[in-house]
Amino acid sequence: MLVDDERLDYLLAEDLRIIQSPSVFSFSLDAVLLARFAYVPLKRGTIVDLCTGNGAIPLFLSARTESRIIGVELQDRLAHMARRSVAYNGLEQQIEIIEGDVKNMPAQLGFEKYDVVTCNPPYFPAHEMSDKNISEHMAIARHELHLTLDEAVLSASQLLKQGGKAAFVHRSGRLIDLITAMRANRLEPKRIRLVYPKAGKEANTLLIEGIKDGKPDLKILPPLIVYGDNGEYTEEVRELLYGSE
C-alpha cells in the first residue's frame, strides 16, 4: 500500500489515518485550521476541496459532515496518495478524489452546483522560488506555478451556488489580494480570523470565508494563537489537532 518513503500517520482528533511522504507532501497545520474554520452542512449538499494535496482536508471534513466531498488535485502522485488514504479509511462512498487542473473544474464538474468550496492554494508567487532544492511536487504545491490566487478564487466562485460559501487559508500578507479577488468574483467576505505564531508576534496566516452574492457584513473573529510562551501548542490548537480530552 505504501510507496517509497511514504508513511501512515494519524489524524488524531478524527481517528483516521493518512498517507504522507516527507519528500513529496505532508499536510501542514494550515489544512487543519481551514478544515475546522470552514462552514460545512451536516448532511446535505456537496463540498469541493481545491488543491487537495494528499487529501487531508476532505478527510478532516468527513468527521464533521455526512455530505459528499470532492477533492481536486493537479499532481498525479498526490492524487494517488489521497485516493489510497480515502480507501484505507473506508470513505470511498463519501469522498472522491479527482486528478485535474483547478482552472478546468467548473467546466468539468459543473457551474454553480456546489454548496461549499475550500481551498488551501499555493502561497508564493512563482518568482519567489528561492529554494531551488525543493522537489517538483513541493514547488507546485507551494508556488503559483500552475495556479494563481486569482484563478483559484475564480474557480471557487464558478463552482458555488448562489449563497454558497468559500473558505480559504493563505498568508496574512495576501489579505488585500484575497479580498480583492473575492469581491471581483462575487464572493463577499463574511468572516476573517488571523493566526499568530505566538502572542505579541505579527499574524502569519489568515482564514477567510465568503458567501457568493452575499451582503457586505464582515466579522473579524478573535485571534488564534498557535504556540504559548512555553513553546507548546496552545489549548485551542491542541484541541484542534488532538480532540478534547
mmCIF file of N, CA and C in Angstrom, residues 48 50-51 72 101-107 109-114 116-119 146-161 166 168 181 185 187 212:
data_model
loop_
_atom_site.group_PDB
_atom_site.id
_atom_site.type_symbol
_atom_site.label_atom_id
_atom_site.label_comp_id
_atom_site.label_asym_id
_atom_site.label_seq_id
_atom_site.Cartn_x
_atom_site.Cartn_y
_atom_site.Cartn_z
ATOM 1 N N VAL A 48 -16.519 20.884 -2.323
ATOM 2 C CA VAL A 48 -15.363 20.695 -3.200
ATOM 3 C C VAL A 48 -14.139 21.291 -2.518
ATOM 4 N N LEU A 50 -10.430 22.339 -3.307
ATOM 5 C CA LEU A 50 -9.466 22.598 -4.367
ATOM 6 C C LEU A 50 -8.045 22.551 -3.808
ATOM 7 N N CYS A 51 -7.092 22.100 -4.634
ATOM 8 C CA CYS A 51 -5.690 21.959 -4.192
ATOM 9 C C CYS A 51 -5.624 20.999 -3.005
ATOM 10 N N VAL A 72 -9.879 17.929 -5.356
ATOM 11 C CA VAL A 72 -9.280 18.164 -6.677
ATOM 12 C C VAL A 72 -7.784 18.395 -6.510
ATOM 13 N N ASP A 101 -6.792 19.946 -13.287
ATOM 14 C CA ASP A 101 -6.429 21.343 -13.093
ATOM 15 C C ASP A 101 -7.609 22.087 -12.470
ATOM 16 N N VAL A 102 -7.340 22.791 -11.386
ATOM 17 C CA VAL A 102 -8.391 23.559 -10.702
ATOM 18 C C VAL A 102 -9.111 24.500 -11.668
ATOM 19 N N LYS A 103 -8.362 25.074 -12.599
ATOM 20 C CA LYS A 103 -8.946 26.036 -13.536
ATOM 21 C C LYS A 103 -10.010 25.397 -14.427
ATOM 22 N N ASN A 104 -9.910 24.086 -14.633
ATOM 23 C CA ASN A 104 -10.855 23.390 -15.510
ATOM 24 C C ASN A 104 -12.050 22.803 -14.770
ATOM 25 N N MET A 105 -12.053 22.872 -13.450
ATOM 26 C CA MET A 105 -13.070 22.161 -12.688
ATOM 27 C C MET A 105 -14.498 22.672 -12.890
ATOM 28 N N PRO A 106 -14.735 23.992 -13.009
ATOM 29 C CA PRO A 106 -16.123 24.408 -13.246
ATOM 30 C C PRO A 106 -16.706 23.784 -14.512
ATOM 31 N N ALA A 107 -15.932 23.748 -15.598
ATOM 32 C CA ALA A 107 -16.410 23.129 -16.830
ATOM 33 C C ALA A 107 -16.555 21.621 -16.670
ATOM 34 N N LEU A 109 -16.876 19.775 -13.651
ATOM 35 C CA LEU A 109 -17.784 19.343 -12.589
ATOM 36 C C LEU A 109 -19.153 20.012 -12.670
ATOM 37 N N GLY A 110 -19.213 21.173 -13.317
ATOM 38 C CA GLY A 110 -20.480 21.879 -13.438
ATOM 39 C C GLY A 110 -20.452 23.226 -12.740
ATOM 40 N N PHE A 111 -21.021 24.226 -13.389
ATOM 41 C CA PHE A 111 -21.054 25.580 -12.844
ATOM 42 C C PHE A 111 -22.194 25.719 -11.827
ATOM 43 N N GLU A 112 -21.887 26.431 -10.732
ATOM 44 C CA GLU A 112 -22.877 26.839 -9.741
ATOM 45 C C GLU A 112 -23.716 25.664 -9.233
ATOM 46 N N LYS A 113 -23.030 24.578 -8.878
ATOM 47 C CA LYS A 113 -23.719 23.373 -8.398
ATOM 48 C C LYS A 113 -23.416 23.043 -6.944
ATOM 49 N N TYR A 114 -22.418 23.691 -6.350
ATOM 50 C CA TYR A 114 -21.872 23.189 -5.087
ATOM 51 C C TYR A 114 -22.152 24.137 -3.923
ATOM 52 N N VAL A 116 -20.315 24.281 -0.815
ATOM 53 C CA VAL A 116 -19.130 24.785 -0.111
ATOM 54 C C VAL A 116 -17.902 24.466 -0.946
ATOM 55 N N VAL A 117 -16.968 25.423 -1.026
ATOM 56 C CA VAL A 117 -15.657 25.187 -1.620
ATOM 57 C C VAL A 117 -14.600 25.583 -0.593
ATOM 58 N N THR A 118 -13.651 24.698 -0.351
ATOM 59 C CA THR A 118 -12.492 25.030 0.485
ATOM 60 C C THR A 118 -11.254 25.018 -0.404
ATOM 61 N N CYS A 119 -10.254 25.804 -0.020
ATOM 62 C CA CYS A 119 -9.050 25.885 -0.848
ATOM 63 C C CYS A 119 -7.854 26.341 -0.023
ATOM 64 N N HIS A 146 1.305 26.764 -11.435
ATOM 65 C CA HIS A 146 0.195 26.315 -12.282
ATOM 66 C C HIS A 146 -1.133 26.950 -11.895
ATOM 67 N N LEU A 147 -1.183 27.647 -10.766
ATOM 68 C CA LEU A 147 -2.442 28.217 -10.303
ATOM 69 C C LEU A 147 -2.157 29.476 -9.497
ATOM 70 N N THR A 148 -2.707 30.609 -9.949
ATOM 71 C CA THR A 148 -2.564 31.848 -9.191
ATOM 72 C C THR A 148 -3.719 31.994 -8.205
ATOM 73 N N LEU A 149 -3.573 32.917 -7.289
ATOM 74 C CA LEU A 149 -4.631 33.183 -6.320
ATOM 75 C C LEU A 149 -5.918 33.605 -7.032
ATOM 76 N N ASP A 150 -5.809 34.494 -8.006
ATOM 77 C CA ASP A 150 -6.995 34.952 -8.747
ATOM 78 C C ASP A 150 -7.698 33.792 -9.434
ATOM 79 N N GLU A 151 -6.923 32.875 -10.006
ATOM 80 C CA GLU A 151 -7.519 31.722 -10.697
ATOM 81 C C GLU A 151 -8.223 30.794 -9.721
ATOM 82 N N ALA A 152 -7.636 30.604 -8.539
ATOM 83 C CA ALA A 152 -8.259 29.747 -7.540
ATOM 84 C C ALA A 152 -9.589 30.331 -7.067
ATOM 85 N N VAL A 153 -9.608 31.647 -6.833
ATOM 86 C CA VAL A 153 -10.839 32.302 -6.379
ATOM 87 C C VAL A 153 -11.908 32.262 -7.469
ATOM 88 N N LEU A 154 -11.510 32.476 -8.716
ATOM 89 C CA LEU A 154 -12.454 32.418 -9.832
ATOM 90 C C LEU A 154 -13.101 31.040 -9.925
ATOM 91 N N SER A 155 -12.296 29.987 -9.857
ATOM 92 C CA SER A 155 -12.851 28.633 -9.937
ATOM 93 C C SER A 155 -13.793 28.343 -8.773
ATOM 94 N N ALA A 156 -13.402 28.782 -7.584
ATOM 95 C CA ALA A 156 -14.265 28.567 -6.413
ATOM 96 C C ALA A 156 -15.621 29.227 -6.630
ATOM 97 N N SER A 157 -15.614 30.456 -7.116
ATOM 98 C CA SER A 157 -16.861 31.175 -7.342
ATOM 99 C C SER A 157 -17.704 30.497 -8.409
ATOM 100 N N GLN A 158 -17.077 30.064 -9.486
ATOM 101 C CA GLN A 158 -17.820 29.436 -10.579
ATOM 102 C C GLN A 158 -18.449 28.110 -10.144
ATOM 103 N N LEU A 159 -17.823 27.401 -9.211
ATOM 104 C CA LEU A 159 -18.364 26.136 -8.727
ATOM 105 C C LEU A 159 -19.547 26.331 -7.779
ATOM 106 N N LEU A 160 -19.552 27.447 -7.054
ATOM 107 C CA LEU A 160 -20.529 27.644 -5.980
ATOM 108 C C LEU A 160 -21.905 28.056 -6.493
ATOM 109 N N LYS A 161 -22.926 27.515 -5.825
ATOM 110 C CA LYS A 161 -24.284 28.028 -5.989
ATOM 111 C C LYS A 161 -24.354 29.442 -5.425
ATOM 112 N N ALA A 166 -17.338 29.920 0.364
ATOM 113 C CA ALA A 166 -15.967 29.580 0.002
ATOM 114 C C ALA A 166 -15.049 29.953 1.153
ATOM 115 N N PHE A 168 -10.922 30.001 2.464
ATOM 116 C CA PHE A 168 -9.525 29.931 2.042
ATOM 117 C C PHE A 168 -8.614 30.099 3.250
ATOM 118 N N ALA A 181 -9.745 39.776 -4.926
ATOM 119 C CA ALA A 181 -10.121 38.693 -5.837
ATOM 120 C C ALA A 181 -11.506 38.162 -5.515
ATOM 121 N N ASN A 185 -15.086 38.411 -7.871
ATOM 122 C CA ASN A 185 -15.714 37.175 -8.328
ATOM 123 C C ASN A 185 -16.943 36.813 -7.504
ATOM 124 N N LEU A 187 -17.754 36.874 -4.431
ATOM 125 C CA LEU A 187 -17.631 36.242 -3.119
ATOM 126 C C LEU A 187 -17.451 37.340 -2.077
ATOM 127 N N LYS A 212 -21.227 33.620 -1.770
ATOM 128 C CA LYS A 212 -21.454 34.065 -3.151
ATOM 129 C C LYS A 212 -22.682 34.962 -3.204
#
